[in-house]
């Protein structure tokens, strides 16, 4: 799949044309100025994103200064900087990133598939593009020994202070009973 990750074969993707038709209808009805595309991973199908970026111009949303927010993984940001730049030119304003942690040990334990270096590089790319970062951070996660190690959260918070996201959702790990 894209970026070397396994992609589910049963994912239903709307066509860019279909999305543009809906946005046009919503724009006609409500005259919105911004929109949040609620998708866990907006940058999964590169060709679709390229078409979407072009369509935002062709359908007049860029001219109307329509801004939008999407969610992306740190590794896909690093792997696709040019596509992120295209999205910015198409109106992207805010990127939500599930960093979760900046501790390599915790990222590996959570099976995130990213490293601290990729998280920091993704933040640098977004900052260089003058995109706002909405950072998802998780604290209090126990390691494989079942214990919480404060140094992991300290590493995360020091990195958080370094990247200075415009928005943050900092949560405390709270497992469901029996999970």
PDB file of N, CA and C in Angstrom, residues 26-108:
ATOM      1  N   UNK A  26     -22.918  22.559  -0.286  1.00  0.00           N
ATOM      2  CA  UNK A  26     -22.816  23.110   1.070  1.00  0.00           C
ATOM      3  C   UNK A  26     -22.424  24.581   1.035  1.00  0.00           C
ATOM      4  N   UNK A  27     -21.540  24.932   0.125  1.00  0.00           N
ATOM      5  CA  UNK A  27     -21.118  26.329  -0.020  1.00  0.00           C
ATOM      6  C   UNK A  27     -22.295  27.199  -0.474  1.00  0.00           C
ATOM      7  N   UNK A  28     -23.081  26.685  -1.400  1.00  0.00           N
ATOM      8  CA  UNK A  28     -24.261  27.411  -1.873  1.00  0.00           C
ATOM      9  C   UNK A  28     -25.251  27.634  -0.733  1.00  0.00           C
ATOM     10  N   UNK A  29     -25.479  26.588   0.062  1.00  0.00           N
ATOM     11  CA  UNK A  29     -26.452  26.665   1.151  1.00  0.00           C
ATOM     12  C   UNK A  29     -25.963  27.477   2.347  1.00  0.00           C
ATOM     13  N   UNK A  30     -24.727  27.244   2.771  1.00  0.00           N
ATOM     14  CA  UNK A  30     -24.288  27.758   4.066  1.00  0.00           C
ATOM     15  C   UNK A  30     -23.157  28.783   4.010  1.00  0.00           C
ATOM     16  N   UNK A  31     -22.551  28.964   2.849  1.00  0.00           N
ATOM     17  CA  UNK A  31     -21.459  29.933   2.692  1.00  0.00           C
ATOM     18  C   UNK A  31     -20.354  29.719   3.733  1.00  0.00           C
ATOM     19  N   UNK A  32     -19.967  28.469   3.952  1.00  0.00           N
ATOM     20  CA  UNK A  32     -18.944  28.173   4.947  1.00  0.00           C
ATOM     21  C   UNK A  32     -17.610  28.784   4.541  1.00  0.00           C
ATOM     22  N   UNK A  33     -16.770  29.064   5.542  1.00  0.00           N
ATOM     23  CA  UNK A  33     -15.432  29.634   5.314  1.00  0.00           C
ATOM     24  C   UNK A  33     -14.340  28.599   5.560  1.00  0.00           C
ATOM     25  N   UNK A  34     -14.710  27.541   6.308  1.00  0.00           N
ATOM     26  CA  UNK A  34     -13.738  26.494   6.589  1.00  0.00           C
ATOM     27  C   UNK A  34     -14.467  25.167   6.785  1.00  0.00           C
ATOM     28  N   UNK A  35     -13.691  24.095   6.666  1.00  0.00           N
ATOM     29  CA  UNK A  35     -14.272  22.767   6.811  1.00  0.00           C
ATOM     30  C   UNK A  35     -13.235  21.818   7.384  1.00  0.00           C
ATOM     31  N   UNK A  36     -13.697  20.885   8.191  1.00  0.00           N
ATOM     32  CA  UNK A  36     -12.828  19.850   8.765  1.00  0.00           C
ATOM     33  C   UNK A  36     -13.172  18.545   8.066  1.00  0.00           C
ATOM     34  N   UNK A  37     -12.211  17.991   7.363  1.00  0.00           N
ATOM     35  CA  UNK A  37     -12.407  16.691   6.730  1.00  0.00           C
ATOM     36  C   UNK A  37     -12.096  15.630   7.775  1.00  0.00           C
ATOM     37  N   UNK A  38     -13.139  15.033   8.306  1.00  0.00           N
ATOM     38  CA  UNK A  38     -12.995  14.056   9.386  1.00  0.00           C
ATOM     39  C   UNK A  38     -12.624  12.700   8.808  1.00  0.00           C
ATOM     40  N   UNK A  39     -11.350  12.515   8.607  1.00  0.00           N
ATOM     41  CA  UNK A  39     -10.806  11.291   8.041  1.00  0.00           C
ATOM     42  C   UNK A  39      -9.579  10.957   8.883  1.00  0.00           C
ATOM     43  N   UNK A  40      -9.483   9.732   9.368  1.00  0.00           N
ATOM     44  CA  UNK A  40      -8.356   9.373  10.240  1.00  0.00           C
ATOM     45  C   UNK A  40      -7.005   9.615   9.587  1.00  0.00           C
ATOM     46  N   UNK A  41      -6.947   9.493   8.284  1.00  0.00           N
ATOM     47  CA  UNK A  41      -5.673   9.594   7.568  1.00  0.00           C
ATOM     48  C   UNK A  41      -5.936  10.151   6.177  1.00  0.00           C
ATOM     49  N   UNK A  42      -5.927  11.473   6.066  1.00  0.00           N
ATOM     50  CA  UNK A  42      -6.273  12.131   4.806  1.00  0.00           C
ATOM     51  C   UNK A  42      -5.276  11.804   3.698  1.00  0.00           C
ATOM     52  N   UNK A  43      -4.029  11.627   4.057  1.00  0.00           N
ATOM     53  CA  UNK A  43      -2.964  11.464   3.063  1.00  0.00           C
ATOM     54  C   UNK A  43      -2.623   9.980   2.864  1.00  0.00           C
ATOM     55  N   UNK A  44      -3.624   9.192   2.485  1.00  0.00           N
ATOM     56  CA  UNK A  44      -3.359   7.767   2.302  1.00  0.00           C
ATOM     57  C   UNK A  44      -3.293   7.393   0.818  1.00  0.00           C
ATOM     58  N   UNK A  45      -4.111   8.032   0.008  1.00  0.00           N
ATOM     59  CA  UNK A  45      -4.103   7.773  -1.447  1.00  0.00           C
ATOM     60  C   UNK A  45      -3.545   9.004  -2.143  1.00  0.00           C
ATOM     61  N   UNK A  46      -2.289   8.932  -2.526  1.00  0.00           N
ATOM     62  CA  UNK A  46      -1.580  10.096  -3.079  1.00  0.00           C
ATOM     63  C   UNK A  46      -2.265  10.672  -4.314  1.00  0.00           C
ATOM     64  N   UNK A  47      -2.651   9.802  -5.243  1.00  0.00           N
ATOM     65  CA  UNK A  47      -3.280  10.275  -6.484  1.00  0.00           C
ATOM     66  C   UNK A  47      -4.569  11.043  -6.161  1.00  0.00           C
ATOM     67  N   UNK A  48      -5.361  10.535  -5.216  1.00  0.00           N
ATOM     68  CA  UNK A  48      -6.606  11.192  -4.823  1.00  0.00           C
ATOM     69  C   UNK A  48      -6.283  12.583  -4.263  1.00  0.00           C
ATOM     70  N   UNK A  49      -5.256  12.682  -3.440  1.00  0.00           N
ATOM     71  CA  UNK A  49      -4.883  13.967  -2.833  1.00  0.00           C
ATOM     72  C   UNK A  49      -4.425  14.952  -3.906  1.00  0.00           C
ATOM     73  N   UNK A  50      -3.674  14.473  -4.888  1.00  0.00           N
ATOM     74  CA  UNK A  50      -3.255  15.343  -5.994  1.00  0.00           C
ATOM     75  C   UNK A  50      -4.468  15.884  -6.738  1.00  0.00           C
ATOM     76  N   UNK A  51      -5.414  14.994  -7.049  1.00  0.00           N
ATOM     77  CA  UNK A  51      -6.642  15.407  -7.750  1.00  0.00           C
ATOM     78  C   UNK A  51      -7.458  16.376  -6.896  1.00  0.00           C
ATOM     79  N   UNK A  52      -7.548  16.102  -5.604  1.00  0.00           N
ATOM     80  CA  UNK A  52      -8.295  16.960  -4.688  1.00  0.00           C
ATOM     81  C   UNK A  52      -7.697  18.370  -4.662  1.00  0.00           C
ATOM     82  N   UNK A  53      -6.369  18.448  -4.563  1.00  0.00           N
ATOM     83  CA  UNK A  53      -5.706  19.759  -4.516  1.00  0.00           C
ATOM     84  C   UNK A  53      -5.996  20.573  -5.772  1.00  0.00           C
ATOM     85  N   UNK A  54      -5.947  19.929  -6.921  1.00  0.00           N
ATOM     86  CA  UNK A  54      -6.271  20.615  -8.185  1.00  0.00           C
ATOM     87  C   UNK A  54      -7.741  21.018  -8.231  1.00  0.00           C
ATOM     88  N   UNK A  55      -8.608  20.118  -7.786  1.00  0.00           N
ATOM     89  CA  UNK A  55     -10.044  20.382  -7.831  1.00  0.00           C
ATOM     90  C   UNK A  55     -10.435  21.546  -6.933  1.00  0.00           C
ATOM     91  N   UNK A  56      -9.770  21.718  -5.815  1.00  0.00           N
ATOM     92  CA  UNK A  56     -10.083  22.846  -4.932  1.00  0.00           C
ATOM     93  C   UNK A  56      -9.892  24.169  -5.676  1.00  0.00           C
ATOM     94  N   UNK A  57      -8.906  24.210  -6.560  1.00  0.00           N
ATOM     95  CA  UNK A  57      -8.702  25.411  -7.386  1.00  0.00           C
ATOM     96  C   UNK A  57      -9.772  25.492  -8.474  1.00  0.00           C
ATOM     97  N   UNK A  58      -9.908  24.377  -9.212  1.00  0.00           N
ATOM     98  CA  UNK A  58     -10.823  24.357 -10.363  1.00  0.00           C
ATOM     99  C   UNK A  58     -12.269  24.661  -9.966  1.00  0.00           C
ATOM    100  N   UNK A  59     -12.676  24.246  -8.790  1.00  0.00           N
ATOM    101  CA  UNK A  59     -14.045  24.466  -8.346  1.00  0.00           C
ATOM    102  C   UNK A  59     -14.207  25.811  -7.622  1.00  0.00           C
ATOM    103  N   UNK A  60     -13.149  26.605  -7.550  1.00  0.00           N
ATOM    104  CA  UNK A  60     -13.233  27.960  -7.015  1.00  0.00           C
ATOM    105  C   UNK A  60     -13.087  28.106  -5.515  1.00  0.00           C
ATOM    106  N   UNK A  61     -12.750  27.029  -4.798  1.00  0.00           N
ATOM    107  CA  UNK A  61     -12.641  27.132  -3.341  1.00  0.00           C
ATOM    108  C   UNK A  61     -11.398  27.904  -2.914  1.00  0.00           C
ATOM    109  N   UNK A  62     -10.328  27.790  -3.672  1.00  0.00           N
ATOM    110  CA  UNK A  62      -9.115  28.547  -3.348  1.00  0.00           C
ATOM    111  C   UNK A  62      -9.384  30.036  -3.532  1.00  0.00           C
ATOM    112  N   UNK A  63     -10.049  30.387  -4.628  1.00  0.00           N
ATOM    113  CA  UNK A  63     -10.381  31.791  -4.907  1.00  0.00           C
ATOM    114  C   UNK A  63     -11.272  32.378  -3.810  1.00  0.00           C
ATOM    115  N   UNK A  64     -12.148  31.537  -3.229  1.00  0.00           N
ATOM    116  CA  UNK A  64     -13.036  31.986  -2.143  1.00  0.00           C
ATOM    117  C   UNK A  64     -12.347  31.939  -0.782  1.00  0.00           C
ATOM    118  N   UNK A  65     -11.066  31.550  -0.770  1.00  0.00           N
ATOM    119  CA  UNK A  65     -10.265  31.469   0.452  1.00  0.00           C
ATOM    120  C   UNK A  65     -10.864  30.508   1.484  1.00  0.00           C
ATOM    121  N   UNK A  66     -11.384  29.370   1.001  1.00  0.00           N
ATOM    122  CA  UNK A  66     -11.914  28.338   1.892  1.00  0.00           C
ATOM    123  C   UNK A  66     -10.728  27.604   2.508  1.00  0.00           C
ATOM    124  N   UNK A  67     -10.706  27.547   3.845  1.00  0.00           N
ATOM    125  CA  UNK A  67      -9.634  26.886   4.588  1.00  0.00           C
ATOM    126  C   UNK A  67     -10.133  25.523   5.060  1.00  0.00           C
ATOM    127  N   UNK A  68      -9.221  24.576   5.220  1.00  0.00           N
ATOM    128  CA  UNK A  68      -9.646  23.273   5.717  1.00  0.00           C
ATOM    129  C   UNK A  68      -8.615  22.645   6.642  1.00  0.00           C
ATOM    130  N   UNK A  69      -9.115  21.675   7.421  1.00  0.00           N
ATOM    131  CA  UNK A  69      -8.321  20.933   8.394  1.00  0.00           C
ATOM    132  C   UNK A  69      -8.395  19.456   8.048  1.00  0.00           C
ATOM    133  N   UNK A  70      -7.265  18.763   8.177  1.00  0.00           N
ATOM    134  CA  UNK A  70      -7.217  17.318   7.955  1.00  0.00           C
ATOM    135  C   UNK A  70      -6.335  16.670   9.022  1.00  0.00           C
ATOM    136  N   UNK A  71      -6.417  15.358   9.118  1.00  0.00           N
ATOM    137  CA  UNK A  71      -5.537  14.572   9.990  1.00  0.00           C
ATOM    138  C   UNK A  71      -4.542  13.820   9.123  1.00  0.00           C
ATOM    139  N   UNK A  72      -3.295  13.784   9.589  1.00  0.00           N
ATOM    140  CA  UNK A  72      -2.243  13.062   8.879  1.00  0.00           C
ATOM    141  C   UNK A  72      -1.328  12.394   9.887  1.00  0.00           C
ATOM    142  N   UNK A  73      -0.722  11.291   9.473  1.00  0.00           N
ATOM    143  CA  UNK A  73       0.315  10.640  10.263  1.00  0.00           C
ATOM    144  C   UNK A  73       1.631  11.370  10.037  1.00  0.00           C
ATOM    145  N   UNK A  74       2.480  11.380  11.052  1.00  0.00           N
ATOM    146  CA  UNK A  74       3.780  12.051  10.944  1.00  0.00           C
ATOM    147  C   UNK A  74       4.622  11.460   9.818  1.00  0.00           C
ATOM    148  N   UNK A  75       4.647  10.139   9.692  1.00  0.00           N
ATOM    149  CA  UNK A  75       5.490   9.530   8.658  1.00  0.00           C
ATOM    150  C   UNK A  75       5.006   9.863   7.254  1.00  0.00           C
ATOM    151  N   UNK A  76       3.699   9.986   7.057  1.00  0.00           N
ATOM    152  CA  UNK A  76       3.213  10.333   5.718  1.00  0.00           C
ATOM    153  C   UNK A  76       3.499  11.796   5.383  1.00  0.00           C
ATOM    154  N   UNK A  77       3.544  12.636   6.391  1.00  0.00           N
ATOM    155  CA  UNK A  77       3.933  14.034   6.160  1.00  0.00           C
ATOM    156  C   UNK A  77       5.380  14.075   5.679  1.00  0.00           C
ATOM    157  N   UNK A  78       6.245  13.350   6.370  1.00  0.00           N
ATOM    158  CA  UNK A  78       7.671  13.319   6.017  1.00  0.00           C
ATOM    159  C   UNK A  78       7.870  12.732   4.619  1.00  0.00           C
ATOM    160  N   UNK A  79       7.128  11.676   4.289  1.00  0.00           N
ATOM    161  CA  UNK A  79       7.269  11.000   2.987  1.00  0.00           C
ATOM    162  C   UNK A  79       6.658  11.797   1.832  1.00  0.00           C
ATOM    163  N   UNK A  80       5.776  12.746   2.133  1.00  0.00           N
ATOM    164  CA  UNK A  80       4.998  13.418   1.091  1.00  0.00           C
ATOM    165  C   UNK A  80       4.974  14.928   1.255  1.00  0.00           C
ATOM    166  N   UNK A  81       6.118  15.509   1.524  1.00  0.00           N
ATOM    167  CA  UNK A  81       6.179  16.955   1.773  1.00  0.00           C
ATOM    168  C   UNK A  81       5.597  17.756   0.604  1.00  0.00           C
ATOM    169  N   UNK A  82       5.872  17.346  -0.625  1.00  0.00           N
ATOM    170  CA  UNK A  82       5.355  18.077  -1.793  1.00  0.00           C
ATOM    171  C   UNK A  82       3.828  18.035  -1.835  1.00  0.00           C
ATOM    172  N   UNK A  83       3.235  16.900  -1.483  1.00  0.00           N
ATOM    173  CA  UNK A  83       1.769  16.809  -1.463  1.00  0.00           C
ATOM    174  C   UNK A  83       1.179  17.686  -0.358  1.00  0.00           C
ATOM    175  N   UNK A  84       1.855  17.742   0.773  1.00  0.00           N
ATOM    176  CA  UNK A  84       1.385  18.608   1.860  1.00  0.00           C
ATOM    177  C   UNK A  84       1.445  20.062   1.399  1.00  0.00           C
ATOM    178  N   UNK A  85       2.500  20.426   0.680  1.00  0.00           N
ATOM    179  CA  UNK A  85       2.615  21.785   0.131  1.00  0.00           C
ATOM    180  C   UNK A  85       1.467  22.062  -0.844  1.00  0.00           C
ATOM    181  N   UNK A  86       1.142  21.085  -1.696  1.00  0.00           N
ATOM    182  CA  UNK A  86       0.013  21.240  -2.625  1.00  0.00           C
ATOM    183  C   UNK A  86      -1.291  21.458  -1.866  1.00  0.00           C
ATOM    184  N   UNK A  87      -1.481  20.694  -0.792  1.00  0.00           N
ATOM    185  CA  UNK A  87      -2.687  20.860   0.016  1.00  0.00           C
ATOM    186  C   UNK A  87      -2.736  22.249   0.649  1.00  0.00           C
ATOM    187  N   UNK A  88      -1.599  22.740   1.103  1.00  0.00           N
ATOM    188  CA  UNK A  88      -1.557  24.095   1.675  1.00  0.00           C
ATOM    189  C   UNK A  88      -1.984  25.110   0.623  1.00  0.00           C
ATOM    190  N   UNK A  89      -1.453  24.959  -0.584  1.00  0.00           N
ATOM    191  CA  UNK A  89      -1.814  25.873  -1.672  1.00  0.00           C
ATOM    192  C   UNK A  89      -3.289  25.753  -2.044  1.00  0.00           C
ATOM    193  N   UNK A  90      -3.902  24.611  -1.690  1.00  0.00           N
ATOM    194  CA  UNK A  90      -5.320  24.388  -1.983  1.00  0.00           C
ATOM    195  C   UNK A  90      -6.223  24.840  -0.835  1.00  0.00           C
ATOM    196  N   UNK A  91      -5.630  25.342   0.268  1.00  0.00           N
ATOM    197  CA  UNK A  91      -6.435  25.861   1.366  1.00  0.00           C
ATOM    198  C   UNK A  91      -6.202  25.197   2.713  1.00  0.00           C
ATOM    199  N   UNK A  92      -5.336  24.199   2.770  1.00  0.00           N
ATOM    200  CA  UNK A  92      -5.061  23.550   4.052  1.00  0.00           C
ATOM    201  C   UNK A  92      -4.523  24.568   5.046  1.00  0.00           C
ATOM    202  N   UNK A  93      -5.092  24.566   6.247  1.00  0.00           N
ATOM    203  CA  UNK A  93      -4.684  25.520   7.278  1.00  0.00           C
ATOM    204  C   UNK A  93      -4.217  24.830   8.561  1.00  0.00           C
ATOM    205  N   UNK A  94      -4.891  23.728   8.931  1.00  0.00           N
ATOM    206  CA  UNK A  94      -4.583  23.030  10.181  1.00  0.00           C
ATOM    207  C   UNK A  94      -4.400  21.543   9.892  1.00  0.00           C
ATOM    208  N   UNK A  95      -3.359  20.962  10.495  1.00  0.00           N
ATOM    209  CA  UNK A  95      -3.128  19.521  10.385  1.00  0.00           C
ATOM    210  C   UNK A  95      -3.139  18.929  11.783  1.00  0.00           C
ATOM    211  N   UNK A  96      -4.032  17.970  12.003  1.00  0.00           N
ATOM    212  CA  UNK A  96      -4.063  17.227  13.249  1.00  0.00           C
ATOM    213  C   UNK A  96      -3.140  16.028  13.096  1.00  0.00           C
ATOM    214  N   UNK A  97      -2.200  15.891  14.031  1.00  0.00           N
ATOM    215  CA  UNK A  97      -1.242  14.793  13.983  1.00  0.00           C
ATOM    216  C   UNK A  97      -1.317  14.023  15.295  1.00  0.00           C
ATOM    217  N   UNK A  98      -1.503  12.710  15.205  1.00  0.00           N
ATOM    218  CA  UNK A  98      -1.506  11.861  16.388  1.00  0.00           C
ATOM    219  C   UNK A  98      -0.091  11.480  16.770  1.00  0.00           C
ATOM    220  N   UNK A  99       0.645  12.443  17.306  1.00  0.00           N
ATOM    221  CA  UNK A  99       2.013  12.148  17.733  1.00  0.00           C
ATOM    222  C   UNK A  99       2.003  11.103  18.844  1.00  0.00           C
ATOM    223  N   UNK A 100       1.071  11.223  19.776  1.00  0.00           N
ATOM    224  CA  UNK A 100       0.901  10.376  20.953  1.00  0.00           C
ATOM    225  C   UNK A 100       2.085  10.478  21.904  1.00  0.00           C
ATOM    226  N   UNK A 101       3.304  10.250  21.410  1.00  0.00           N
ATOM    227  CA  UNK A 101       4.498  10.286  22.258  1.00  0.00           C
ATOM    228  C   UNK A 101       5.691  10.734  21.426  1.00  0.00           C
ATOM    229  N   UNK A 102       6.713  11.211  22.112  1.00  0.00           N
ATOM    230  CA  UNK A 102       7.985  11.521  21.453  1.00  0.00           C
ATOM    231  C   UNK A 102       9.097  10.647  22.041  1.00  0.00           C
ATOM    232  N   UNK A 103       8.700   9.588  22.725  1.00  0.00           N
ATOM    233  CA  UNK A 103       9.635   8.606  23.257  1.00  0.00           C
ATOM    234  C   UNK A 103       9.672   7.431  22.286  1.00  0.00           C
ATOM    235  N   UNK A 104      10.846   7.154  21.711  1.00  0.00           N
ATOM    236  CA  UNK A 104      10.943   6.028  20.772  1.00  0.00           C
ATOM    237  C   UNK A 104      10.503   4.724  21.423  1.00  0.00           C
ATOM    238  N   UNK A 105      10.835   4.549  22.686  1.00  0.00           N
ATOM    239  CA  UNK A 105      10.445   3.319  23.382  1.00  0.00           C
ATOM    240  C   UNK A 105       8.924   3.183  23.435  1.00  0.00           C
ATOM    241  N   UNK A 106       8.233   4.279  23.756  1.00  0.00           N
ATOM    242  CA  UNK A 106       6.769   4.225  23.845  1.00  0.00           C
ATOM    243  C   UNK A 106       6.123   4.104  22.461  1.00  0.00           C
ATOM    244  N   UNK A 107       6.682   4.808  21.484  1.00  0.00           N
ATOM    245  CA  UNK A 107       6.139   4.701  20.125  1.00  0.00           C
ATOM    246  C   UNK A 107       6.228   3.262  19.624  1.00  0.00           C
ATOM    247  N   UNK A 108       7.343   2.593  19.911  1.00  0.00           N
ATOM    248  CA  UNK A 108       7.498   1.182  19.512  1.00  0.00           C
ATOM    249  C   UNK A 108       6.519   0.305  20.293  1.00  0.00           C
TER     250      UNK A 108
END
